[in-house]
Short mmCIF file of C-alpha atoms and ligand atoms in Angstrom, two decimals:
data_model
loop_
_atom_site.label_atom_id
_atom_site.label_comp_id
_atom_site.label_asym_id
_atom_site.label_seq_id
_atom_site.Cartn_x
_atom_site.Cartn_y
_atom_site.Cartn_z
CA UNK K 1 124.58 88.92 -133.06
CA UNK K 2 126.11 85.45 -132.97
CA UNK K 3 123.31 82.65 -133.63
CA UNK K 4 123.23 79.67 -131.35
CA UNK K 5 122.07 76.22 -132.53
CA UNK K 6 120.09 73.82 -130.47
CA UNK K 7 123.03 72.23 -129.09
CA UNK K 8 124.88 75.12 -128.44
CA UNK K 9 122.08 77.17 -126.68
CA UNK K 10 122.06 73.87 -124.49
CA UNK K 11 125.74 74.17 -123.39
CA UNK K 12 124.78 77.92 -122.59
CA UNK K 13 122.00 76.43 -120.39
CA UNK K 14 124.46 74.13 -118.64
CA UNK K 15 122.67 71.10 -120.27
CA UNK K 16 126.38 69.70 -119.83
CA UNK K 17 127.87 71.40 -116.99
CA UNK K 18 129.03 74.87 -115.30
CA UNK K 19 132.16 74.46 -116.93
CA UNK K 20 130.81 73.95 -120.37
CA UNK K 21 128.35 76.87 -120.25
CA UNK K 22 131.09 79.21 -118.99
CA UNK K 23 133.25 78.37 -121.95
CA UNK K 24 130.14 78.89 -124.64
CA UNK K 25 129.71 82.19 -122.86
CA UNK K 26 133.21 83.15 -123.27
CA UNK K 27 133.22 82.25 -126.92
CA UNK K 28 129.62 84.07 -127.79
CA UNK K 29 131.23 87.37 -126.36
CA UNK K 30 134.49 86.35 -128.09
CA UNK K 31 132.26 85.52 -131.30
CA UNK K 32 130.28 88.76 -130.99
CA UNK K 33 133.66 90.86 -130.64
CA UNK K 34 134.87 89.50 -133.42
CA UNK K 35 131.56 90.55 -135.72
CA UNK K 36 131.07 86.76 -136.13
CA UNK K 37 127.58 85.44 -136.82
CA UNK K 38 127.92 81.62 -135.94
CA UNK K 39 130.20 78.84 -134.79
CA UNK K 40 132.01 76.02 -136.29
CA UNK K 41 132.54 72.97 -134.95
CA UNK K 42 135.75 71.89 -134.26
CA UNK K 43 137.85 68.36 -133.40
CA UNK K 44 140.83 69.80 -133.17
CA UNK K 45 142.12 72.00 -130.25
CA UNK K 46 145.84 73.06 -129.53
CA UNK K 47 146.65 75.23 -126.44
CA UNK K 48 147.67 75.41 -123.17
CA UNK K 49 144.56 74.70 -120.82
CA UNK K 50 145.22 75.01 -117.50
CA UNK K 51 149.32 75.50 -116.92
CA UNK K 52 150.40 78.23 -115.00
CA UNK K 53 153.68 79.71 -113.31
CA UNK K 54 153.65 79.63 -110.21
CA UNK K 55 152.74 83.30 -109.57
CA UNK K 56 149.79 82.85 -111.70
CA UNK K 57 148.51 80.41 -109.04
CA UNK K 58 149.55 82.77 -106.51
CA UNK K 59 147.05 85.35 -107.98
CA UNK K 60 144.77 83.01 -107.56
CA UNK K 61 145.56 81.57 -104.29
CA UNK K 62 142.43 83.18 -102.71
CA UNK K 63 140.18 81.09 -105.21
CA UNK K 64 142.60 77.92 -104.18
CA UNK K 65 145.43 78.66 -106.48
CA UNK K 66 145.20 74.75 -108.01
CA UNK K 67 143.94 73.84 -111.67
CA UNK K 68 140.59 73.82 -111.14
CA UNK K 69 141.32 77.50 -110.16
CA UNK K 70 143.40 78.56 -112.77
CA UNK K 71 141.03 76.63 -115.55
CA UNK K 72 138.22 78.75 -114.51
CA UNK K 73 139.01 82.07 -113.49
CA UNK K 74 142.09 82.51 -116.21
CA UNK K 75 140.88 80.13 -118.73
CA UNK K 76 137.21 80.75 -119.03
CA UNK K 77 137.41 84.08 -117.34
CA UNK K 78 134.90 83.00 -114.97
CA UNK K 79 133.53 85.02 -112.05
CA UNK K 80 133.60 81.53 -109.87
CA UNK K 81 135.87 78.41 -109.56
CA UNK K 82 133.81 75.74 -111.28
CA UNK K 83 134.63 72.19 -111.52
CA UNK K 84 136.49 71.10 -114.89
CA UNK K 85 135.56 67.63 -116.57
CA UNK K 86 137.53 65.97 -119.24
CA UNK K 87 137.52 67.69 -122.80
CA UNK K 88 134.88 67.08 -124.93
CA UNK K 89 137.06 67.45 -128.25
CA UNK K 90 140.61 66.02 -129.42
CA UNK K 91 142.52 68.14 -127.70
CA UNK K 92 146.48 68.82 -127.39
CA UNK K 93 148.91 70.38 -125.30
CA UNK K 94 151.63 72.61 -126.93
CA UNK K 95 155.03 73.83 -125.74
CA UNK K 96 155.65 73.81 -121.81
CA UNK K 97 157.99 75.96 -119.71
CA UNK K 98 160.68 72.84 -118.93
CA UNK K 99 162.29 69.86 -119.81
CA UNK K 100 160.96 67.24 -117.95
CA UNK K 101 164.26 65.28 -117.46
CA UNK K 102 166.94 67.95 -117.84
CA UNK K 103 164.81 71.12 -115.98
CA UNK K 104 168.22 71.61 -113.33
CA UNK K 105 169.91 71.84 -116.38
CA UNK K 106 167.61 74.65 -117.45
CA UNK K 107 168.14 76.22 -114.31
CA UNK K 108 164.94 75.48 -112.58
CA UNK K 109 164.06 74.79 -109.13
CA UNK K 110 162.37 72.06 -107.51
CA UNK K 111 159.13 73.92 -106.80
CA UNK K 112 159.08 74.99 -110.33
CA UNK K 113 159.32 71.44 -111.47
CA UNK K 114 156.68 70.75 -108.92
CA UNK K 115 154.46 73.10 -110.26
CA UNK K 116 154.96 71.54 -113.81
CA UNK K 117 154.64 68.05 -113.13
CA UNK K 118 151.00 69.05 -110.71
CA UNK K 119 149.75 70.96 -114.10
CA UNK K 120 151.28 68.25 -116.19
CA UNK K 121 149.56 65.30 -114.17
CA UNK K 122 146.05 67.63 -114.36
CA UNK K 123 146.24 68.48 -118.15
CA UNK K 124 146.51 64.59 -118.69
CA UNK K 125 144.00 63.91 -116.34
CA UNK K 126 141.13 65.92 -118.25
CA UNK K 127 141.89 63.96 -121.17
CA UNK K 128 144.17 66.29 -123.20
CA UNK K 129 147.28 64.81 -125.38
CA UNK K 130 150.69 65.65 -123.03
CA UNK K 131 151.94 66.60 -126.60
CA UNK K 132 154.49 69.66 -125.30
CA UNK K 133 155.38 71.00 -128.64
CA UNK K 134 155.12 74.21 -130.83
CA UNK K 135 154.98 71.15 -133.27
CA UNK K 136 152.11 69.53 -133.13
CA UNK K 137 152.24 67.85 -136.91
CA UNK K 138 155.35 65.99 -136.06
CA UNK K 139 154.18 64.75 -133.00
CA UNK K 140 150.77 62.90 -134.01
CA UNK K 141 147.76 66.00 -134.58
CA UNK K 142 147.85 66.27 -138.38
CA UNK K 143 144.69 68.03 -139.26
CA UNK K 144 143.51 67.24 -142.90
CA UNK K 145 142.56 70.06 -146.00
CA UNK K 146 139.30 71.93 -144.69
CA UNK K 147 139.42 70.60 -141.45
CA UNK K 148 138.55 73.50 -138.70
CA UNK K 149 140.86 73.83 -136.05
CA UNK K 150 141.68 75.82 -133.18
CA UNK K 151 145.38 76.37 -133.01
CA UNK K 152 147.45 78.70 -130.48
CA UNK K 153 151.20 79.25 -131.50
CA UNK K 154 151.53 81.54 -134.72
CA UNK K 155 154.26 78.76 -136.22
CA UNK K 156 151.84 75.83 -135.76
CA UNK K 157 148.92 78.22 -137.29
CA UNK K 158 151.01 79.76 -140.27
CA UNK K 159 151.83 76.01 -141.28
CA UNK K 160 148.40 74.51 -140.35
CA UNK K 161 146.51 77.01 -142.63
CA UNK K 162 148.94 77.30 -145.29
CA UNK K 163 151.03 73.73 -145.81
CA UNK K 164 148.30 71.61 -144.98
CA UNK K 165 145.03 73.69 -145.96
CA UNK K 166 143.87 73.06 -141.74
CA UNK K 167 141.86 76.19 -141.30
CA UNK K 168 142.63 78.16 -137.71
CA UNK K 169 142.76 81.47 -136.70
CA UNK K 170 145.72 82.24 -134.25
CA UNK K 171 143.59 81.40 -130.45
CA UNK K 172 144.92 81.97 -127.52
CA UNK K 173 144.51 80.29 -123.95
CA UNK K 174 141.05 81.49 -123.44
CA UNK K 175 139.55 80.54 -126.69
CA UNK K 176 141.23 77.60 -127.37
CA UNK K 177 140.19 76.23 -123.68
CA UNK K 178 136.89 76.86 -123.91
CA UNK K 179 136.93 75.20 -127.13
CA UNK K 180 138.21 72.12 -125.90
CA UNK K 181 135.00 72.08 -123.52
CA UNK K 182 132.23 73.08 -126.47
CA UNK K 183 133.69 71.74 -129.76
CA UNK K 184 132.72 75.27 -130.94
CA UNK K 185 135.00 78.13 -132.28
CA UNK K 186 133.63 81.48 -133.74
CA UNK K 187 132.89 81.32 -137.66
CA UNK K 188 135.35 84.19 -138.62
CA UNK K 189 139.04 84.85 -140.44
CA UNK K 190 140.73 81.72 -141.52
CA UNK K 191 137.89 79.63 -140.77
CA UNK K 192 135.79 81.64 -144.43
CA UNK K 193 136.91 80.67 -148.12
CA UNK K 194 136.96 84.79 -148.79
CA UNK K 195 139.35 85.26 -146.11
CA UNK K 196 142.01 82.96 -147.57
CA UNK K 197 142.55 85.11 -150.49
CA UNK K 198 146.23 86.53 -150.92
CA UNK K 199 146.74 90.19 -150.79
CA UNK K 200 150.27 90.75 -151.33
CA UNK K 201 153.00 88.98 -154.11
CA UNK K 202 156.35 88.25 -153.38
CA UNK K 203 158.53 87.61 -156.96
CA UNK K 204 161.40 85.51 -155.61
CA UNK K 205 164.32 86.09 -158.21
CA UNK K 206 167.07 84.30 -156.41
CA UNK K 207 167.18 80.72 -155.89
CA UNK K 208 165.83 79.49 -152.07
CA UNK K 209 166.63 75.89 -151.70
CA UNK K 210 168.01 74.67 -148.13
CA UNK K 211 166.12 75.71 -144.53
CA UNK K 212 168.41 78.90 -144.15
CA UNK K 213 167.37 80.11 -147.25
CA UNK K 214 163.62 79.43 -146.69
CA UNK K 215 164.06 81.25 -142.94
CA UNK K 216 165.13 84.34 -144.61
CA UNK K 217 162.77 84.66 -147.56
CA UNK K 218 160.02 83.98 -144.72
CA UNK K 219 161.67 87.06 -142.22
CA UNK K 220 161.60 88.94 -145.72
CA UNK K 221 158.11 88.05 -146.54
CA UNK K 222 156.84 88.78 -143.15
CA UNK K 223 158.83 92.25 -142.61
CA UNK K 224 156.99 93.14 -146.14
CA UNK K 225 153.61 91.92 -145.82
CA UNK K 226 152.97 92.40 -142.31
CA UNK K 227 149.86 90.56 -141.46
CA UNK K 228 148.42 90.48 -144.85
CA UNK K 229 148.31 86.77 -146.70
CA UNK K 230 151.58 86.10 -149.69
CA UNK K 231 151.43 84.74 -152.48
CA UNK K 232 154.77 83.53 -153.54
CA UNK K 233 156.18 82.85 -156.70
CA UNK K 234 159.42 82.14 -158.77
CA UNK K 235 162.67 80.32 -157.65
CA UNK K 236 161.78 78.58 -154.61
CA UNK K 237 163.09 75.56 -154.63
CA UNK K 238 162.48 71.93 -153.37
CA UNK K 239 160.04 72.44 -150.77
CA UNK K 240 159.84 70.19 -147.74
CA UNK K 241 158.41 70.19 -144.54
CA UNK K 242 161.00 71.55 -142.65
CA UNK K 243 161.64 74.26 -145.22
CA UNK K 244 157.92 75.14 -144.75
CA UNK K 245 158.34 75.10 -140.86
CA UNK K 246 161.27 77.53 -140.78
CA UNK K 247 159.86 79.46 -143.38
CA UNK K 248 156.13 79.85 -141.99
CA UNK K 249 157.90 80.77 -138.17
CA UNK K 250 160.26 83.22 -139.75
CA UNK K 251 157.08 84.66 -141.39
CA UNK K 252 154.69 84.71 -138.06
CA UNK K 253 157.93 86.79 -136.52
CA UNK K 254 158.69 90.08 -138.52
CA UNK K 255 155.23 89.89 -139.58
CA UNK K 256 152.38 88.25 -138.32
CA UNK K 257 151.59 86.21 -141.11
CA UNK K 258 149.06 83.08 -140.23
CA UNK K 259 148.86 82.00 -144.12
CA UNK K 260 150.64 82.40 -147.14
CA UNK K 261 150.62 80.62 -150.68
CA UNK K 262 153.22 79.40 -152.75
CA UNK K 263 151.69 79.24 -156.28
CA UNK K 264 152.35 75.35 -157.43
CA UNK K 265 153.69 74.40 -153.91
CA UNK K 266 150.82 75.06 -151.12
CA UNK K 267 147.42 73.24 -151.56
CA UNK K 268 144.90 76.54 -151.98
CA UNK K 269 147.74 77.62 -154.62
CA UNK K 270 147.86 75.68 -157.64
CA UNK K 271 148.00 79.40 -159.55
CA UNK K 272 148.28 82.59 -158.81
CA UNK K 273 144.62 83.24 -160.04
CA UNK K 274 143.00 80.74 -157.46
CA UNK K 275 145.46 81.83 -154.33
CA UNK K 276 144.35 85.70 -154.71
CA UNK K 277 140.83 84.73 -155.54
CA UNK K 278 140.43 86.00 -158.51
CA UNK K 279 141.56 89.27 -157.53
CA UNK K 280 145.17 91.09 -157.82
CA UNK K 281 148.05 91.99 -155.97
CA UNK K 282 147.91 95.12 -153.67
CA UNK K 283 151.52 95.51 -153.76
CA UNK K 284 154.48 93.45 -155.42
CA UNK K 285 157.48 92.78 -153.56
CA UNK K 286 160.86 91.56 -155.32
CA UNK K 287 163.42 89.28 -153.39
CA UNK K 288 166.46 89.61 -155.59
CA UNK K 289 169.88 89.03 -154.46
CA UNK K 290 169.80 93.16 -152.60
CA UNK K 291 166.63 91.96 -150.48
CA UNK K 292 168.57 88.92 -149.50
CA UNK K 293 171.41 90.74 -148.53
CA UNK K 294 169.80 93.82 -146.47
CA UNK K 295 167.77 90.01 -144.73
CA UNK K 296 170.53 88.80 -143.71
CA UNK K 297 172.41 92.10 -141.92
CA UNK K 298 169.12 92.89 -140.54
CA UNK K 299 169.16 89.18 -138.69
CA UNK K 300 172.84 89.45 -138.12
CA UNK K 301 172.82 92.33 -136.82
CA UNK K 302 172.72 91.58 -132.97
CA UNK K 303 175.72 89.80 -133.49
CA UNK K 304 179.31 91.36 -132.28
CA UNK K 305 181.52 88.97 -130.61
CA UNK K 306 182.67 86.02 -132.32
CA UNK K 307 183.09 83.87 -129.14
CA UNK K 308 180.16 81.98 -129.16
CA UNK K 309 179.24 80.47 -125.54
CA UNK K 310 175.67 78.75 -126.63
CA UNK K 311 174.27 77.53 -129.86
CA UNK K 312 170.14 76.83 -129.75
CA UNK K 313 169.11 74.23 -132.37
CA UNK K 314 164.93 73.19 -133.06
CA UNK K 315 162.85 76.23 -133.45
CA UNK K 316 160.00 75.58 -134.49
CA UNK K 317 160.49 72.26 -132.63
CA UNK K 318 163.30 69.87 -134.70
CA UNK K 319 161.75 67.29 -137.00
CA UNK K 320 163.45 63.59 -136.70
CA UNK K 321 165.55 64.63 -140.22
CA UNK K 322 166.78 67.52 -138.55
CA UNK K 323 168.21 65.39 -135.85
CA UNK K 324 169.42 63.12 -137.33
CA UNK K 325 171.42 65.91 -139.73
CA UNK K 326 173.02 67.45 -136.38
CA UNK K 327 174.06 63.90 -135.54
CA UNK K 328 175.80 63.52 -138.34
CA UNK K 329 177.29 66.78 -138.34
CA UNK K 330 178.35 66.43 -134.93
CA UNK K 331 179.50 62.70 -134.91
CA UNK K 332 183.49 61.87 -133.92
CA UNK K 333 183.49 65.82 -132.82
CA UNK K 334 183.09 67.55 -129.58
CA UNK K 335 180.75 70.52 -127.97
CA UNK K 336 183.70 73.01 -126.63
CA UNK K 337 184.68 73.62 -122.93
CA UNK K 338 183.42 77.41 -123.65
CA UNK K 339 180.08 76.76 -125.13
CA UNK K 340 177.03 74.22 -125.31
CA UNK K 341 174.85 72.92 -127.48
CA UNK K 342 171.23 72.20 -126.48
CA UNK K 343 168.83 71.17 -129.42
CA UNK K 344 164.95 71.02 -128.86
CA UNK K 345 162.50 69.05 -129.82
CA UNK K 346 158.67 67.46 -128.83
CA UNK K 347 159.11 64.12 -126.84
CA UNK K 348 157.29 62.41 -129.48
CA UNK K 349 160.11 63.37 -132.02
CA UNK K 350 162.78 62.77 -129.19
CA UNK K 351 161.55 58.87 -128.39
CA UNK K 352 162.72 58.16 -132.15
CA UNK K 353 165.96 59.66 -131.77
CA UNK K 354 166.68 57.54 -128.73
CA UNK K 355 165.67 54.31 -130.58
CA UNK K 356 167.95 55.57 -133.85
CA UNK K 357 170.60 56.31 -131.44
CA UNK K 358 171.44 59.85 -132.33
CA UNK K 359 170.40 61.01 -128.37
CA UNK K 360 173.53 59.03 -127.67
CA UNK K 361 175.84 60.65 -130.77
CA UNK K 362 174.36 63.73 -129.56
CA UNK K 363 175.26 63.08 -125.38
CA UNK K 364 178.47 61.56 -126.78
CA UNK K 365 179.45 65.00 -128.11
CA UNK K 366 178.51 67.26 -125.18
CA UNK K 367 174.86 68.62 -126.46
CA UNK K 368 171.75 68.04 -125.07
CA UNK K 369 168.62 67.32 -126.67
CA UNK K 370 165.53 68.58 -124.87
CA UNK K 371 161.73 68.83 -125.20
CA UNK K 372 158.38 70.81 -124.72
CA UNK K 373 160.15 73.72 -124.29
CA UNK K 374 162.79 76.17 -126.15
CA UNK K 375 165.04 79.23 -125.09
CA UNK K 376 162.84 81.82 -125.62
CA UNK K 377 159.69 80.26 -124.23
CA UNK K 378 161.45 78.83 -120.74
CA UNK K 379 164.09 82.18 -120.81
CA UNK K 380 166.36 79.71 -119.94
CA UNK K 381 170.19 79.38 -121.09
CA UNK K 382 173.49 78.07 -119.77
CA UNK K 383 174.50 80.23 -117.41
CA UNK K 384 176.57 83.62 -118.75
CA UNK K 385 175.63 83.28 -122.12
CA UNK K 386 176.48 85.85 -123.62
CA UNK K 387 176.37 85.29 -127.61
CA UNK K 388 174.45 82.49 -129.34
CA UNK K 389 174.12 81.72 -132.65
CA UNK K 390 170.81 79.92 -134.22
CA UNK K 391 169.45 78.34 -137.22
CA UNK K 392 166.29 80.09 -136.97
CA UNK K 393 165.10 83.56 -137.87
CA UNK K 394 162.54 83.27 -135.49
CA UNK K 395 165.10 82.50 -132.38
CA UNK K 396 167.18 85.53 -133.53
CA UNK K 397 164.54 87.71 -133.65
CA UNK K 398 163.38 86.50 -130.28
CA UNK K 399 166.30 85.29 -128.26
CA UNK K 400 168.35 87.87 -128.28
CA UNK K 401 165.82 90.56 -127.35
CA UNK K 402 164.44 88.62 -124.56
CA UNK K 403 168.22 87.49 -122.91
CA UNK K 404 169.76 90.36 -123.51
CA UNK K 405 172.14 88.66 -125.77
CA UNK K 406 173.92 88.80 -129.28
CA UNK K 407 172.93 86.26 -131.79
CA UNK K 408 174.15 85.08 -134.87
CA UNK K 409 171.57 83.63 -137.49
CA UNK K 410 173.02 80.71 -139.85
CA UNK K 411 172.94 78.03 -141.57
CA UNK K 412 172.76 74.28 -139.24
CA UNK K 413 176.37 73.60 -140.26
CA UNK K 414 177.64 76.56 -139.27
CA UNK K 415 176.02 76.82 -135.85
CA UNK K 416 177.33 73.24 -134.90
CA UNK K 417 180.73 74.52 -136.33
CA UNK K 418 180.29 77.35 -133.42
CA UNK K 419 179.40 74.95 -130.82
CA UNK K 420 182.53 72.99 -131.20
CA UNK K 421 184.80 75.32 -131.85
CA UNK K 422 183.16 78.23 -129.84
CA UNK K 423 183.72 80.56 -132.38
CA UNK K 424 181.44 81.97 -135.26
CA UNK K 425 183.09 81.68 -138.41
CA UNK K 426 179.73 81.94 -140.79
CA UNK K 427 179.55 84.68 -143.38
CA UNK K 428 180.25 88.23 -143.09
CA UNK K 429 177.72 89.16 -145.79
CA UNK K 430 174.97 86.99 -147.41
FE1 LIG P 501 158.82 76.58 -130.73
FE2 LIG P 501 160.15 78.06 -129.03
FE3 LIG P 501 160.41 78.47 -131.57
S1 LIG P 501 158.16 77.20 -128.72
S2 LIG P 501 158.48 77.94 -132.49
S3 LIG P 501 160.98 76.60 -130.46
S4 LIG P 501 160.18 80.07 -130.03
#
């Protein structure tokens, strides 16, 4: 049985409004589901409160279809339409369904982009940061070590909990809604010192030093682990942010891994003693140069054709380095008549490539970089794609399966390669 403090049992009463009390009664029976016996507070809420499709709001039409609707009966899983007032805690809006300049390009229609800019205008309107990004901690929400959080999107979670020491569980729309109202988010998983504990090791024997590297020991450590917490160790190399990002979504998408430790590299891991707690491995896993190899068939392996017709750069979300690397790459060259090039990123990230001027290096060259959205999450490609090819494990595990395409999984210099010439010419083996 979940305890309530003063204040909480207040929002239950409606102290501060339907709205509120419906959301502290979602989270107790959320709470008591998950076995949890209190709540923590949180300043620090990423989701996606309130946006719909527009045949969401067409479920809803008989309640009046609009936000208020949607916030209620969806969000809070109300049994009435209540009205919604601004969120009580710092609260952020992750990855949309469109581009909000280049949505025609993306194939969608004018009611869709309707619909977006209504929820858009509404999600800003109660307060919330118009953010639009699986990347939140490029685009201004850096939580700090400790700090409780309530996070959707497993890449965002996996790097929350384990690069910065942020403590989430992975929320969805409900919880992370509701939480935006109270403040309050069940005391339970990532949020408890015991639960941080690694369970699994993974000895890495051959060197993994660039972002394709890091992508495949994370689809590697994922595959093996599951949803179980890694400790890493051995011959990773150089760690950055982006590393982290592409290794942390590869991670969250063979497995569902929301934290992992890299003994000497992650902040709960300073040795392997402290990240399993004292405890031992359940199971050791070796990635040696075999592992690698049977990695990178397994995220080759949708791949046939060699005409490439679409390459998908910035998943998770591109950071202003990674940018400014495809610039470069790309500069004096050209995107060829048979394929395109569209590169993703949040708008925050995008407004400093416009001042640096690689937007224009990029336009110059036939690609387009876009925001809030990516392939996978808007379904949307140029029309008859047929093969892509990606620098992310998580977009090849993803893409292809949802498009019914092939995909080819390399490294950033390689996919821009395909783009211009419309061929793939990476590696046959690892
Ligand atoms: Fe982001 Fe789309 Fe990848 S939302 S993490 S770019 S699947």
């Amino acid at each position: 049985m979940v305890s309530l403090t003063t204040a909480e049992q207040a929002m239950l009463d409606g102290e501060q409004g339907a709205a509120t009390a419906k959301a502290m009664n979602l989270l107790i029976r959320y709470a008591e589901a998950l076995g949890a016996e209190r709540f923590v507070e949180t300043n620090n809420v990423a989701g996606v409160p309130g946006s719909s499709t527009p045949w969401i709001k067409e479920y809803y039409k008989a309640d009046g279809g609009d936000y208020r609707a949607i916030f209620s009966r969806f969000d809070l899983d109300s049994d009435e339409v209540v009205d919604v007032p601004r969120m009580n805690a710092f609260s952020c809006h992750l990855q949309g369904g469109m581009d909000p300049e280049l949505w025609r390009e993306q194939g969608m229609t004018e009611a869709q982009h309707a619909n977006f800019a209504y929820d858009e205008g509404q999600v800003a309107a109660h307060g919330i940061q118009v953010m639009k990004t699986c990347t939140p901690y490029l685009a201004g929400n850096v939580p700090v070590m400790g700090e409780h959080c309530a996070w959707m999107e497993s890449s965002a979670v996996v790097f929350c909990n384990s690069v910065i020491g942020g403590r989430t569980n992975c929320e969805g729309r409900e919880s992370t809604s509701a939480a935006m109202l109270t403040k309050r988010i069940p005391d339970w998983g990532f949020h408890r010192d015991d639960f941080r504990y690694g369970r699994h090791a993974v000895r890495v024997e051959v060197p993994v030093d660039d972002i394709f590297e890091w992508g495949m020991l994370g689809y590697f450590t994922g595959d093996a682990v599951q949803d179980t917490i890694p400790v890493l160790d051995g011959a990773i190399g150089a760690p950055s942010l982006i590393r982290h990002k592409h290794f942390g979504a590869a991670a969250a998408s063979s497995g569902g891994v929301e934290m992992y430790h890299m003994v000497g590299i992650t902040p709960e891991a300073p040795s392997a003693e402290r990240a399993f707690g004292g405890g031992k491995a359940e199971e050791v896993f070796v990635y040696d140069a075999a592992a690698r190899a049977r990695t990178y068939e397994r995220l080759n392996a949708v791949g046939d054709s060699r005409d490439v017709d679409f390459v998908m750069l910035g998943c998770p979300h591109y950071s202003i380095e990674q940018i400014a690397q495809a610039a470069h790459l790309i500069e004096g060259r050209s995107v060829s008549a048979s394929s395109a090039l569209w590169i993703f990123t949040s708008r925050a990230v995008k407004a400093t490539a416009d001042a640096s001027g690689f937007t224009r290096i990029l336009e110059r060259a036939g690609a387009r970089l876009m925001t809030d959205t990516c392939s996978s999450i808007s379904q949307a490609v140029p029309p008859g794609t047929r093969v892509a090819a990606l620098d992310s494990a998580k977009q090849v595990h993803y893409l292809p399966a949802i498009m019914g395409i092939e995909g080819w999984y390399g490294t950033t210099a390689e996919c821009i390669d395909a783009a211009c010439t419309g061929r793939w010419a990476g590696r046959l083996a690892a």
